Tab-separated table of C-alpha atoms in Angstrom:
chain	number	residue	atom	x	y	z
G	909	MET	CA	-2.900	104.037	-29.548
G	910	VAL	CA	-3.100	101.888	-32.764
G	911	ARG	CA	-2.203	98.551	-32.228
G	912	TYR	CA	-1.258	95.910	-35.507
G	913	VAL	CA	-1.502	92.680	-35.656
G	914	ILE	CA	0.575	90.557	-37.770
G	915	ARG	CA	0.372	86.523	-39.250
G	916	ARG	CA	3.536	85.873	-40.304
G	917	SER	CA	1.897	82.936	-42.560
G	918	THR	CA	-1.526	82.369	-45.095
G	919	ALA	CA	-1.789	78.675	-42.828
G	920	PRO	CA	-3.670	79.507	-39.745
G	921	ALA	CA	-4.935	82.883	-41.086
G	922	VAL	CA	-7.221	80.339	-43.130
G	923	ALA	CA	-7.308	77.726	-40.320
G	924	ALA	CA	-8.750	80.497	-37.756
G	925	LEU	CA	-11.639	81.097	-40.340
G	926	ALA	CA	-12.596	78.044	-40.539
G	927	PHE	CA	-13.118	77.960	-36.804
G	928	ALA	CA	-14.644	81.361	-36.455
G	929	LEU	CA	-16.634	79.802	-38.607
G	930	GLY	CA	-17.537	77.061	-36.496
G	931	ILE	CA	-16.578	74.535	-38.423
G	932	GLY	CA	-13.387	73.700	-37.805
G	933	ILE	CA	-10.674	71.246	-40.055
G	934	VAL	CA	-9.889	68.968	-36.916
G	935	GLY	CA	-10.528	65.759	-37.593
G	936	CYS	CA	-11.324	66.250	-41.635
G	937	GLY	CA	-8.811	63.183	-42.268
G	938	ALA	CA	-5.865	60.221	-41.496
G	939	ALA	CA	-2.604	61.218	-40.776
G	940	ALA	CA	-0.563	60.393	-43.774
G	941	GLU	CA	2.439	57.272	-42.459
G	942	ASP	CA	5.214	59.071	-44.439
G	943	ASP	CA	6.454	63.239	-43.125
G	944	PRO	CA	4.427	65.321	-45.604
G	945	TRP	CA	6.865	68.176	-44.501
G	946	ALA	CA	9.637	66.748	-45.222
G	947	ALA	CA	10.750	68.501	-48.357
G	948	GLU	CA	10.005	71.673	-46.837
G	949	VAL	CA	12.356	70.271	-43.607
G	950	ARG	CA	15.454	69.702	-45.441
G	951	ALA	CA	14.892	72.858	-47.874
G	952	ALA	CA	15.154	74.499	-44.332
G	953	GLN	CA	18.325	73.163	-42.874
G	954	GLN	CA	19.761	73.530	-45.755
G	955	ALA	CA	18.975	77.122	-45.661
G	956	ALA	CA	19.225	77.645	-42.114
G	957	THR	CA	21.973	80.022	-41.244
G	958	SER	CA	22.578	79.979	-37.460
G	959	ASP	CA	23.549	76.740	-34.817
G	960	PHE	CA	20.977	77.365	-33.380
G	961	GLU	CA	18.082	76.542	-36.718
G	962	ARG	CA	20.660	73.986	-37.125
G	963	GLU	CA	20.339	72.428	-34.095
G	964	VAL	CA	16.648	72.397	-34.150
G	965	LEU	CA	15.626	71.247	-37.365
G	966	GLU	CA	18.996	68.297	-37.114
G	967	ASP	CA	16.051	65.853	-35.504
G	968	GLY	CA	13.182	66.905	-38.876
G	969	SER	CA	11.361	68.385	-36.781
G	970	VAL	CA	10.361	71.692	-34.273
G	971	SER	CA	9.388	70.585	-30.484
G	972	ARG	CA	6.659	73.234	-29.077
G	973	ALA	CA	10.470	73.909	-26.631
G	974	GLU	CA	12.545	75.209	-29.604
G	975	TYR	CA	9.411	77.253	-31.215
G	976	GLU	CA	8.963	79.100	-27.968
G	977	GLU	CA	12.098	79.025	-27.407
G	978	ALA	CA	13.120	80.549	-31.825
G	979	MET	CA	9.894	83.300	-30.651
G	980	GLN	CA	11.640	84.468	-27.367
G	981	ARG	CA	15.072	84.587	-28.977
G	982	TYR	CA	13.376	87.016	-32.006
G	983	VAL	CA	11.598	89.140	-29.563
G	984	GLN	CA	14.640	89.805	-27.434
G	985	CYS	CA	16.627	90.978	-30.331
G	986	ILE	CA	13.246	93.087	-31.443
G	987	GLU	CA	13.291	94.321	-28.046
G	988	SER	CA	17.651	95.409	-28.959
G	989	GLU	CA	17.249	97.445	-31.159
G	990	GLY	CA	14.630	99.709	-29.340
G	991	ALA	CA	10.740	98.210	-30.326
G	992	GLN	CA	8.319	96.332	-28.675
G	993	VAL	CA	7.029	93.233	-29.948
G	994	GLY	CA	4.045	91.441	-28.036
G	995	LEU	CA	2.958	87.571	-28.538
G	996	ILE	CA	-0.272	86.568	-28.348
G	997	PRO	CA	-1.261	82.913	-27.864
G	998	THR	CA	-3.185	81.739	-31.432
G	999	ASP	CA	-4.568	78.450	-31.270
G	1000	GLY	CA	-1.184	76.968	-30.114
G	1001	TYR	CA	0.831	79.306	-32.026
G	1002	TYR	CA	1.587	82.848	-31.530
G	1003	THR	CA	0.973	85.569	-33.501
G	1004	TYR	CA	2.375	89.539	-32.780
G	1005	GLU	CA	0.689	93.328	-31.794
G	1006	ILE	CA	3.493	95.719	-32.383
G	1007	ASP	CA	2.336	98.908	-31.210
G	1008	GLY	CA	1.249	102.032	-33.601
G	1009	SER	CA	4.178	104.413	-32.489
G	1010	VAL	CA	7.218	101.824	-33.514
G	1011	VAL	CA	5.789	100.199	-36.955
G	1012	ASP	CA	9.319	101.967	-38.286
G	1013	VAL	CA	11.207	100.872	-36.061
G	1014	TYR	CA	9.877	96.848	-35.757
G	1015	ASP	CA	9.459	97.237	-39.473
G	1016	ALA	CA	13.724	97.805	-40.031
G	1017	VAL	CA	14.124	94.830	-37.598
G	1018	SER	CA	11.583	93.092	-37.655
G	1019	ASP	CA	13.698	90.103	-40.848
G	1020	GLY	CA	16.968	90.949	-39.578
G	1021	CYS	CA	15.889	88.993	-35.891
G	1022	ARG	CA	14.069	86.632	-38.041
G	1023	THR	CA	16.876	85.475	-39.433
G	1024	GLY	CA	19.086	82.259	-37.765
G	1025	ASN	CA	15.782	82.666	-34.590
G	1026	THR	CA	11.911	81.775	-35.979
G	1027	ARG	CA	13.056	82.291	-40.107
G	1028	PHE	CA	12.592	78.452	-40.368
G	1029	ILE	CA	11.917	77.319	-37.849
G	1030	GLU	CA	8.439	79.602	-36.808
G	1031	PRO	CA	6.561	78.332	-40.333
G	1032	LEU	CA	7.535	74.937	-39.873
G	1033	PHE	CA	6.018	74.402	-36.754
G	1034	VAL	CA	3.526	76.636	-37.492
G	1035	ASP	CA	2.562	75.101	-41.147
G	1036	ARG	CA	2.537	71.092	-39.112
G	1037	LEU	CA	0.715	72.140	-36.590
G	1038	THR	CA	-1.892	73.879	-38.294
G	1039	ASN	CA	-2.154	71.288	-41.491
G	1040	PRO	CA	-0.228	67.859	-40.674
G	1041	ARG	CA	-0.706	66.117	-44.027
G	1042	ASN	CA	0.223	69.002	-45.596
G	1043	GLU	CA	-2.401	69.376	-48.067
G	1044	SER	CA	-4.005	72.655	-49.370
G	1045	PHE	CA	-6.012	74.683	-46.597
G	1046	ALA	CA	-8.354	74.922	-49.687
G	1047	LYS	CA	-8.943	71.581	-50.497
G	1048	LEU	CA	-9.315	71.192	-47.054
G	1049	VAL	CA	-11.974	73.502	-45.704
G	1050	ALA	CA	-13.563	72.303	-48.597
G	1051	GLU	CA	-13.740	68.695	-48.023
G	1052	CYS	CA	-14.952	69.602	-44.596
G	1053	PHE	CA	-17.780	71.983	-45.624
G	1054	ILE	CA	-19.099	69.049	-47.960
G	1055	ALA	CA	-18.763	66.404	-44.608
G	1056	ARG	CA	-20.132	68.959	-42.740
G	1057	GLU	CA	-22.702	69.225	-45.276
G	1058	VAL	CA	-22.420	72.836	-44.868
G	1059	ALA	CA	-21.447	73.031	-49.575
G	1060	PRO	CA	-22.638	70.611	-51.394
G	1061	ALA	CA	-20.538	67.626	-52.970
G	1062	ASP	CA	-19.555	69.611	-55.838
């Protein structure tokens, strides 16, 4: 049986790579005083398509409980359409696992199930978790490699 693991954001993939190298980017600088994700939150609030999304985004952040609820809503929607999706805990967020025999069904219903449930909530939660300062991951990884003397400063 073939299983596919799907990542919804490139930021977590880069973070996972950094951690896999044993370097990690945690602790590479202080948190910003202003919310570096404010523009993304405002855009998500304006584009929200469901009462659930609007309620979650109302306070300008996505809590773990709200993220968990969004993910469960997504899974329930996928299952109601005849596909299965597993949530795999990965560094504080989830990746998706689907059985290879239902890839076509999953692909057909995934975007529709994301709408109103995870479309805006999941990326905001995951990206804030993995990049709280909303900085370029290339820049963060480079700073960490330099700080740990894995790469030259130039």
